[in-house]
Amino acid sequence: MQPQQITDLKSRVHLLQASGLSIVFDVNSGSLYTVDEIAWQLLLRYLDCGDWEQAKEAMGRVDQEEVEQAYNELQELISEGLLFSSGEAWPEFVPGKELGIKALCLNIAHSCNLACSYCFVPEDIRCEQQIMPRETIKKALDFLLENTPYEYLTVDFFGGEPLLNFDGIKFAVDYALKQGKEKKWKFTVSTNTLLLGEEQLSFFKEHNFSFVLSCDGRPKVHDQYRLTAGGQGSSAVVTRRIKEFLERGAADEYFVRGTFTRHNLDFTNDVLYLASLGAKSISMEPVVAPEQMPYALREDDIPELQMEYYRLARALCELERKGCGVDFYHYKLDLTGGPCVAKRLTGCGAGYHYLAVTPGGELYPCHQLVGNREYLLGDVEQGITAAELQEKFREAHIFRKEECSSCWARFLCGGGCHAQAITQGGSLERPSPLACAVMQARLNGALYYMALKENTI
Amino acid sequence: MKKKHIKTVVKGTLRKPQLKKGCGECEVSCQSACKTSCTVGNQACSLNK
């Protein structure tokens, strides 16, 4: 077999071993297996040479009958299109071309009542102390309604701290429901919880809001970065707010979302802490930071990070075994009924499916690019004025990115975060190697979690 | 055939779009929980809801 054919074979499967489990993931079908040592060794040898007979011969002293049996089992999966399965000829079309705007991230307040030291929002924007006026809210929602081809629309209220403009949120919801009566709206709010009181919770409940509640976990971890303007930790208040939120069943859908840095690579303990507060849906995200920051993740953190994602998988299984399981956002892979391949090719849809709006009415591809004027797409008055730039986002799907097209994680990751590609990888088409390594470590953790559940629970 | 050497955890059905080019009604990946670290493999298809 030619080297190129072997490279192609290798791009169709992903093999990993963790804590005694040998796991095989078929990239194109999404099938997941655990295999014994004989099948594992046979697969490794086949991937070396691309020839099954040679691979069997290379098994040496291993019982030939067992090798033949493993071979037959592998062949059965191959013939069913469930192993080494080939992909579709997807690069023929640009899936993003078919998609229109359906979601807005309204930066309803750039002001914030915390001064988190790892915040990714540029300092000049944080200092603006801007609140989105009603006129901008109206124009932003008009822009969405005039340009969307969809029935289901989503609006996330983001900041800064969005609850500093609670009046603006109420106004936006009322306006959206009146102007878009025929639409099905989903509203979300990402909040640090400090201003979540009775009035806010009642309103959000009435409108079936989904929540992202920011808490980094253990008090000492949370208080390291999530500080008040006076430099005080916010953990005590946030913990109380989250407990109140959970006890009153304030929302059907929520995530308690933490950020981890290289200073708490043992973040399984933070997930467990959040679970101990009663949270059932948890997300723990890598910090977004320039590489020179002392808390930024580094390439040499990856081995430890990988081990931690495996440890998290075991911890989650243990919680389930005890009957108190929680959902970890990134481990909820759906390999049988998840998004269609078009979605898997296009990823987050930033720039054309999803836009961020600043308090001043500027349109950016996403909330992480707000303030990066090179990526300004237009404003709520004029709509999209940088059509060529928007086109670049539409075309930035995984088969246009060299690193993605042969990556085993491509259909699970969707090409990764555009903002990280721009700020860390250097361009929209070049994912950041570090972000890819983090993503792969997390997806390995997710596959291991699924395999572990099947084998232990 | 019952397998001795291989256990299937998930029989994957990574699908072609039900509509020719994807209907686009699904949730936007980064919106609902992470806000900084998009994944698509854990998203739901709105046609399955």
Coordinates of C-alpha atoms in Angstrom, one line a residue:
Chain A
M1 CA 0.0 0.0 0.0
Q2 CA 1.3 3.5 -0.9
P3 CA 2.2 5.9 2.0
Q4 CA -0.7 8.2 0.9
Q5 CA -3.2 5.3 1.2
I6 CA -1.9 4.5 4.7
T7 CA -2.3 8.2 5.6
D8 CA -5.8 8.0 4.4
L9 CA -6.5 4.9 6.5
K10 CA -5.1 6.6 9.6
S11 CA -7.3 9.6 9.1
R12 CA -10.4 7.3 9.2
V13 CA -9.9 6.0 12.7
H14 CA -8.7 7.2 16.1
L15 CA -7.2 4.9 18.6
L16 CA -6.6 5.7 22.3
Q17 CA -5.8 3.9 25.4
A18 CA -6.8 5.1 28.9
S19 CA -6.8 3.3 32.2
G20 CA -6.9 -0.2 30.8
L21 CA -9.4 0.5 28.0
S22 CA -8.4 0.3 24.3
I23 CA -10.8 2.5 22.4
V24 CA -11.4 2.7 18.7
F25 CA -13.3 5.6 17.1
D26 CA -14.4 5.4 13.5
V27 CA -14.3 9.0 12.3
N28 CA -16.7 9.0 9.4
S29 CA -19.5 6.9 10.9
G30 CA -19.0 8.0 14.5
S31 CA -18.9 4.4 15.8
L32 CA -17.1 3.8 19.0
Y33 CA -15.6 0.5 20.2
T34 CA -13.6 -1.0 23.0
V35 CA -11.3 -3.8 21.9
D36 CA -9.2 -6.4 23.6
E37 CA -5.4 -6.6 23.3
I38 CA -5.4 -8.9 20.3
A39 CA -7.7 -6.8 18.2
W40 CA -5.8 -3.7 19.3
Q41 CA -2.4 -5.1 18.3
L42 CA -3.8 -6.3 15.0
L43 CA -5.2 -2.8 14.2
L44 CA -1.9 -1.1 15.1
R45 CA 0.0 -3.5 12.8
Y46 CA -2.6 -2.9 10.0
L47 CA -2.2 0.8 10.3
D48 CA 1.6 0.4 10.0
C49 CA 1.5 -1.5 6.7
G50 CA -2.0 -1.3 5.2
D51 CA -2.1 -5.0 4.6
W52 CA -4.2 -7.4 6.7
E53 CA -2.1 -10.5 5.8
Q54 CA 1.1 -8.8 6.8
A55 CA -0.5 -7.5 9.9
K56 CA -1.6 -11.0 10.9
E57 CA 1.8 -12.4 10.3
A58 CA 3.3 -9.6 12.4
M59 CA 1.3 -10.8 15.4
G60 CA 4.1 -13.4 16.0
R61 CA 3.4 -15.9 18.7
V62 CA -0.2 -14.8 19.5
D63 CA -2.6 -17.7 19.1
Q64 CA -3.4 -17.8 15.4
E65 CA -7.0 -18.8 15.9
E66 CA -7.6 -15.8 18.2
V67 CA -5.9 -13.5 15.7
E68 CA -8.2 -14.9 12.9
Q69 CA -11.2 -14.4 15.0
A70 CA -10.3 -10.8 15.8
Y71 CA -9.6 -10.3 12.1
N72 CA -13.0 -11.6 11.1
E73 CA -14.8 -9.4 13.7
L74 CA -12.9 -6.3 12.3
Q75 CA -13.8 -7.3 8.7
E76 CA -17.4 -7.6 9.6
L77 CA -17.5 -4.0 10.9
I78 CA -15.6 -2.8 7.8
S79 CA -18.1 -4.5 5.5
E80 CA -20.9 -2.9 7.4
G81 CA -19.3 0.6 6.9
L82 CA -18.7 0.9 10.6
L83 CA -14.9 0.8 10.6
F84 CA -12.5 2.6 8.3
S85 CA -15.6 4.0 6.7
S86 CA -15.1 6.5 3.9
G87 CA -16.3 10.1 4.1
E88 CA -18.6 11.9 1.7
A89 CA -17.5 14.2 -1.0
W90 CA -18.5 17.2 1.1
P91 CA -16.0 19.8 -0.2
E92 CA -18.2 20.1 -3.4
F93 CA -20.4 22.6 -1.7
V94 CA -19.9 25.3 0.9
P95 CA -22.4 24.6 3.7
G96 CA -22.2 28.0 5.2
K97 CA -23.5 29.6 2.0
E98 CA -26.9 28.1 2.7
L99 CA -27.2 29.5 6.3
G100 CA -28.6 32.8 7.3
I101 CA -28.6 34.7 10.5
K102 CA -30.5 33.1 13.4
A103 CA -28.8 34.1 16.6
L104 CA -27.7 37.3 18.2
C105 CA -25.4 37.8 21.2
L106 CA -26.6 41.1 22.5
N107 CA -23.9 42.7 24.6
I108 CA -26.6 44.5 26.5
A109 CA -24.1 46.0 28.9
H110 CA -20.4 46.4 28.6
S111 CA -20.3 47.5 32.2
C112 CA -19.5 44.8 34.7
N113 CA -19.8 44.6 38.5
L114 CA -16.8 42.3 38.7
A115 CA -13.2 42.9 37.6
C116 CA -12.2 39.3 36.8
S117 CA -8.4 39.4 36.1
Y118 CA -8.6 36.8 33.3
C119 CA -11.5 38.5 31.4
F120 CA -11.0 38.2 27.6
V121 CA -12.9 41.5 26.9
P122 CA -10.3 44.2 26.0
E123 CA -9.6 46.7 28.7
D124 CA -10.7 49.7 26.6
I125 CA -14.2 48.1 26.2
R126 CA -14.5 47.2 29.8
C127 CA -13.7 50.8 30.7
E128 CA -16.5 52.1 28.4
Q129 CA -19.1 51.3 31.0
Q130 CA -21.7 51.2 28.1
I131 CA -25.3 50.1 28.4
M132 CA -27.2 49.2 25.2
P133 CA -30.0 51.8 24.7
R134 CA -33.5 50.8 23.7
E135 CA -33.1 52.2 20.2
T136 CA -30.1 49.9 19.5
I137 CA -32.0 46.9 21.0
K138 CA -34.9 47.6 18.6
K139 CA -32.7 48.0 15.6
A140 CA -30.7 44.8 16.4
L141 CA -33.9 42.8 16.7
D142 CA -35.3 44.4 13.6
F143 CA -32.1 43.4 11.8
L144 CA -32.5 39.8 12.9
L145 CA -36.2 39.6 12.0
E146 CA -35.7 41.2 8.6
N147 CA -32.7 39.0 7.6
T148 CA -33.5 35.6 9.1
P149 CA -34.9 32.8 7.1
Y150 CA -35.6 30.7 10.3
E151 CA -38.5 30.0 12.6
Y152 CA -36.4 29.3 15.7
L153 CA -34.4 32.4 16.8
T154 CA -32.1 32.7 19.8
V155 CA -30.9 35.8 21.7
D156 CA -28.2 35.6 24.3
F157 CA -27.9 38.5 26.7
F158 CA -24.2 38.9 27.4
G159 CA -21.8 41.5 28.7
G160 CA -20.0 42.7 30.7
E161 CA -22.7 41.8 33.2
P162 CA -26.0 41.8 31.4
L163 CA -28.1 42.2 34.5
L164 CA -26.7 45.7 34.9
N165 CA -29.1 46.4 32.1
F166 CA -32.1 44.4 33.3
D167 CA -34.5 47.0 31.9
G168 CA -32.9 46.5 28.5
I169 CA -33.4 42.8 28.7
K170 CA -37.0 43.2 29.6
F171 CA -37.5 45.6 26.8
A172 CA -35.8 43.3 24.3
V173 CA -37.9 40.3 25.2
D174 CA -41.1 42.3 25.0
Y175 CA -40.1 43.8 21.6
A176 CA -38.9 40.4 20.2
L177 CA -42.2 38.7 21.2
K178 CA -44.3 41.5 19.8
Q179 CA -42.4 42.1 16.5
G180 CA -41.7 38.4 15.9
K181 CA -45.0 36.8 17.0
E182 CA -44.7 34.1 14.5
K183 CA -41.2 33.1 15.6
K184 CA -40.2 30.6 18.3
W185 CA -37.7 32.5 20.6
K186 CA -35.1 31.1 22.9
F187 CA -33.6 33.5 25.3
T188 CA -30.4 32.9 27.3
V189 CA -28.5 35.0 29.8
S190 CA -24.9 34.6 30.8
T191 CA -24.5 36.1 34.2
N192 CA -22.1 36.3 37.1
T193 CA -25.2 35.9 39.4
L194 CA -24.5 38.8 41.6
L195 CA -27.7 40.7 40.6
L196 CA -30.0 37.6 40.4
G197 CA -32.8 38.5 42.7
E198 CA -36.5 37.7 43.0
E199 CA -37.6 40.1 40.3
Q200 CA -35.0 38.9 37.8
L201 CA -35.7 35.2 38.5
S202 CA -39.4 35.6 38.2
F203 CA -39.1 37.4 34.8
F204 CA -36.7 34.9 33.5
K205 CA -38.9 32.0 34.6
E206 CA -41.9 33.6 33.0
H207 CA -40.0 33.7 29.7
N208 CA -38.4 30.3 30.0
F209 CA -34.8 31.6 29.9
S210 CA -31.8 29.4 29.7
F211 CA -28.9 30.4 32.0
V212 CA -25.2 30.3 32.0
L213 CA -24.1 30.9 35.6
S214 CA -20.5 31.7 36.0
C215 CA -18.7 30.0 38.9
D216 CA -15.2 28.5 38.7
G217 CA -15.7 26.0 41.5
R218 CA -13.9 25.7 44.8
P219 CA -13.8 29.1 46.6
K220 CA -10.0 29.4 46.5
V221 CA -10.1 28.8 42.7
H222 CA -13.0 31.1 42.0
D223 CA -11.6 33.9 44.2
Q224 CA -8.2 33.8 42.5
Y225 CA -9.6 35.6 39.4
R226 CA -13.2 36.5 39.9
L227 CA -12.8 39.6 41.9
T228 CA -14.8 42.7 42.7
A229 CA -13.4 46.1 41.7
G230 CA -12.0 46.4 45.2
G231 CA -10.1 43.1 44.7
Q232 CA -12.3 41.0 46.9
G233 CA -13.3 37.4 46.0
S234 CA -16.9 36.9 44.9
S235 CA -17.2 33.2 45.8
A236 CA -19.3 33.6 48.9
V237 CA -22.1 35.6 47.2
V238 CA -22.0 33.6 44.0
T239 CA -22.2 30.3 45.8
R240 CA -25.2 31.6 47.7
R241 CA -26.9 32.8 44.5
I242 CA -26.3 29.5 42.7
K243 CA -27.7 27.5 45.6
E244 CA -30.8 29.7 45.7
F245 CA -31.2 29.4 42.0
L246 CA -31.0 25.6 42.1
E247 CA -33.2 25.2 45.2
R248 CA -36.0 27.1 43.6
G249 CA -35.7 25.3 40.3
A250 CA -35.3 28.7 38.6
A251 CA -34.9 27.3 35.1
D252 CA -35.4 24.1 33.1
E253 CA -32.1 24.6 31.2
Y254 CA -29.0 26.0 32.8
F255 CA -25.2 25.4 32.9
V256 CA -23.1 26.4 35.8
R257 CA -20.0 27.4 33.9
G258 CA -16.5 27.6 35.2
T259 CA -13.2 28.6 33.6
F260 CA -10.0 26.7 34.4
T261 CA -6.5 28.0 34.0
R262 CA -3.1 26.3 34.2
H263 CA -3.3 27.0 37.9
N264 CA -6.1 24.6 38.4
L265 CA -5.5 21.7 36.1
D266 CA -7.1 19.6 38.8
F267 CA -10.4 21.1 37.7
T268 CA -12.2 17.8 38.3
N269 CA -12.3 18.9 41.9
D270 CA -14.1 22.1 40.8
V271 CA -16.7 20.2 38.8
L272 CA -17.3 18.0 41.9
Y273 CA -17.6 21.1 44.0
L274 CA -20.2 22.5 41.7
A275 CA -22.0 19.2 41.7
S276 CA -22.0 19.3 45.5
L277 CA -23.9 22.6 45.3
G278 CA -26.6 20.7 43.5
A279 CA -25.7 21.7 39.9
K280 CA -26.8 19.0 37.4
S281 CA -25.5 20.7 34.3
I282 CA -21.9 21.8 34.4
S283 CA -19.4 23.2 31.9
M284 CA -15.8 23.9 32.6
E285 CA -13.9 25.8 29.9
P286 CA -10.3 26.5 29.2
V287 CA -9.3 30.1 29.9
V288 CA -9.0 32.4 26.8
A289 CA -5.8 34.3 27.3
P290 CA -2.8 35.7 25.5
E291 CA 0.1 33.2 25.7
Q292 CA 2.2 35.5 27.8
M293 CA -0.2 35.5 30.7
P294 CA 0.9 33.4 33.6
Y295 CA -2.4 31.6 33.9
A296 CA -2.7 30.8 30.1
L297 CA -2.6 27.2 29.1
R298 CA 0.7 26.1 27.5
E299 CA 1.6 23.3 25.2
D300 CA 3.5 21.5 28.0
D301 CA 0.3 21.4 30.1
I302 CA -1.4 19.1 27.6
P303 CA -0.3 15.7 29.0
E304 CA -1.5 16.8 32.5
L305 CA -4.7 18.2 30.9
Q306 CA -5.3 14.9 29.1
M307 CA -5.0 12.9 32.4
E308 CA -7.3 15.4 34.1
Y309 CA -10.0 14.9 31.4
Y310 CA -9.7 11.1 31.9
R311 CA -9.9 11.6 35.7
L312 CA -13.0 13.8 35.2
A313 CA -14.6 10.9 33.1
R314 CA -14.0 8.5 36.0
A315 CA -15.3 11.0 38.6
L316 CA -18.5 11.5 36.5
C317 CA -19.0 7.7 36.2
E318 CA -18.6 7.4 39.9
L319 CA -21.2 10.0 40.6
E320 CA -23.6 8.2 38.2
R321 CA -22.9 4.9 40.0
K322 CA -23.9 6.5 43.2
G323 CA -27.1 7.7 41.6
C324 CA -26.2 11.4 41.7
G325 CA -24.9 11.9 38.1
V326 CA -24.4 15.3 36.5
D327 CA -24.2 16.3 32.8
F328 CA -20.8 17.7 31.8
Y329 CA -21.5 19.7 28.7
H330 CA -18.6 18.6 26.5
Y331 CA -19.0 14.9 27.4
K332 CA -22.6 14.8 26.1
L333 CA -21.5 13.7 22.6
D334 CA -24.4 12.3 20.6
L335 CA -22.9 10.0 18.0
T336 CA -26.2 8.7 16.8
G337 CA -28.6 11.6 16.7
G338 CA -26.5 14.8 16.9
P339 CA -26.2 17.5 14.4
C340 CA -26.2 16.8 10.6
V341 CA -22.9 16.7 8.7
A342 CA -23.6 20.2 7.3
K343 CA -23.5 21.5 10.9
R344 CA -20.5 19.4 11.7
L345 CA -18.6 21.0 8.8
T346 CA -19.5 24.6 9.6
G347 CA -19.0 24.7 13.4
C348 CA -20.3 27.6 15.4
G349 CA -21.6 29.7 12.4
A350 CA -19.9 32.9 13.7
G351 CA -20.2 35.8 11.2
Y352 CA -23.3 34.6 9.3
H353 CA -25.4 32.3 11.5
Y354 CA -24.5 34.1 14.7
L355 CA -23.5 37.7 15.3
A356 CA -22.6 39.8 18.4
V357 CA -24.0 43.3 18.8
T358 CA -22.2 45.9 20.9
P359 CA -24.1 48.6 23.0
G360 CA -23.2 51.0 20.2
G361 CA -24.9 48.8 17.6
E362 CA -21.8 47.4 15.9
L363 CA -22.0 43.9 14.5
Y364 CA -19.1 41.5 15.0
P365 CA -18.8 37.8 14.1
C366 CA -19.0 36.8 17.7
H367 CA -18.7 38.0 21.3
Q368 CA -15.0 37.1 21.5
L369 CA -14.1 39.3 18.5
V370 CA -15.9 42.4 19.8
G371 CA -13.5 45.4 19.7
N372 CA -11.3 43.8 17.1
R373 CA -12.1 46.4 14.4
E374 CA -10.4 44.3 11.7
Y375 CA -13.4 42.0 12.1
L376 CA -16.2 44.6 12.2
L377 CA -18.9 43.4 10.0
G378 CA -21.3 46.3 10.0
D379 CA -23.9 47.9 12.3
V380 CA -27.6 47.6 13.1
E381 CA -28.4 50.7 11.0
Q382 CA -26.8 49.6 7.8
G383 CA -26.6 45.9 8.3
I384 CA -23.6 43.9 6.9
T385 CA -21.2 46.3 5.2
A386 CA -18.2 44.0 5.1
A387 CA -19.7 41.4 2.8
E388 CA -16.3 40.0 1.8
L389 CA -15.4 39.4 5.3
Q390 CA -18.6 37.7 6.0
E391 CA -18.0 35.5 3.0
K392 CA -14.6 34.4 4.6
F393 CA -16.5 33.2 7.6
R394 CA -19.0 31.3 5.5
E395 CA -16.1 29.6 3.7
A396 CA -14.1 28.7 6.8
H397 CA -15.5 25.2 7.1
I398 CA -13.3 22.2 8.0
F399 CA -12.4 21.1 4.5
R400 CA -11.0 24.5 3.8
K401 CA -8.6 24.2 6.7
E402 CA -5.7 22.0 6.0
E403 CA -5.2 20.9 9.6
C404 CA -8.9 20.0 10.0
S405 CA -9.5 17.9 6.8
S406 CA -7.5 14.9 8.0
C407 CA -8.0 15.4 11.8
W408 CA -9.8 12.6 13.6
A409 CA -11.8 15.1 15.7
R410 CA -13.1 17.0 12.7
F411 CA -16.8 16.0 12.9
L412 CA -16.9 16.4 16.7
C413 CA -15.1 19.7 16.9
G414 CA -16.5 21.4 13.7
G415 CA -13.3 23.3 13.1
G416 CA -13.0 24.9 16.5
C417 CA -13.3 28.5 17.6
H418 CA -12.9 31.1 14.8
A419 CA -11.9 33.7 17.4
Q420 CA -9.1 31.5 18.7
A421 CA -7.9 30.7 15.2
I422 CA -7.6 34.4 14.5
T423 CA -6.0 35.5 17.8
Q424 CA -3.8 32.5 18.4
G425 CA -3.5 30.6 15.1
G426 CA -2.9 33.7 13.1
S427 CA -5.8 33.4 10.6
L428 CA -9.3 32.2 10.2
E429 CA -8.2 29.2 8.2
R430 CA -5.5 28.2 10.6
P431 CA -6.7 26.8 13.9
S432 CA -4.5 27.4 16.9
P433 CA -2.3 24.3 17.6
L434 CA -2.8 24.8 21.3
A435 CA -6.6 25.1 21.0
C436 CA -6.6 21.9 18.8
A437 CA -4.6 20.1 21.4
V438 CA -7.0 21.1 24.2
M439 CA -10.0 20.2 22.0
Q440 CA -8.5 16.8 21.2
A441 CA -7.7 16.1 24.9
R442 CA -11.3 17.0 25.8
L443 CA -12.8 14.8 23.1
N444 CA -10.5 11.9 24.1
G445 CA -12.0 12.4 27.5
A446 CA -15.5 12.4 26.1
L447 CA -14.9 9.1 24.2
Y448 CA -13.3 7.6 27.2
Y449 CA -16.2 8.6 29.3
M450 CA -18.7 6.9 26.9
A451 CA -16.5 3.8 26.7
L452 CA -16.1 3.7 30.5
K453 CA -19.9 4.0 31.1
E454 CA -20.5 1.1 28.8
N455 CA -17.9 -1.0 30.5
T456 CA -18.6 -0.2 34.1
I457 CA -22.0 1.2 34.9
Chain B
M1 CA -22.2 -12.5 15.1
K2 CA -21.5 -12.0 18.7
K3 CA -18.0 -10.6 19.1
K4 CA -15.4 -11.7 21.5
H5 CA -12.6 -9.2 20.8
I6 CA -14.7 -6.1 20.1
K7 CA -17.4 -4.4 22.1
T8 CA -19.6 -1.8 20.3
V9 CA -20.1 1.2 22.5
V10 CA -22.0 3.2 19.8
K11 CA -23.0 2.2 16.4
G12 CA -22.6 5.6 14.8
T13 CA -25.0 7.0 12.3
L14 CA -23.2 10.2 11.4
R15 CA -25.8 11.4 8.9
K16 CA -26.0 13.2 5.8
P17 CA -28.3 16.2 6.3
Q18 CA -32.0 15.2 6.3
L19 CA -32.5 18.2 4.0
K20 CA -30.0 18.5 1.2
K21 CA -27.9 21.2 2.7
G22 CA -28.9 21.3 6.4
C23 CA -31.9 23.1 7.6
G24 CA -30.1 25.6 9.8
E25 CA -32.7 25.5 12.6
C26 CA -30.4 24.0 15.1
E27 CA -29.0 25.8 18.1
V28 CA -25.9 27.9 17.5
S29 CA -23.1 25.9 19.1
C30 CA -21.3 28.5 21.2
Q31 CA -24.5 30.2 22.5
S32 CA -25.8 27.9 25.1
A33 CA -23.1 27.0 27.5
C34 CA -19.5 27.5 26.7
K35 CA -19.2 30.9 25.1
T36 CA -15.5 30.4 24.6
S37 CA -14.9 26.8 23.4
C38 CA -17.2 25.6 20.7
T39 CA -17.9 21.9 20.1
V40 CA -20.5 20.6 17.7
G41 CA -20.5 16.9 18.6
N42 CA -22.7 17.6 21.6
Q43 CA -25.3 19.7 19.9
A44 CA -28.8 18.5 19.2
C45 CA -30.5 18.4 15.8
S46 CA -33.7 20.4 15.9
L47 CA -35.4 17.9 13.6
N48 CA -35.0 15.3 16.3
K49 CA -36.7 17.3 19.0

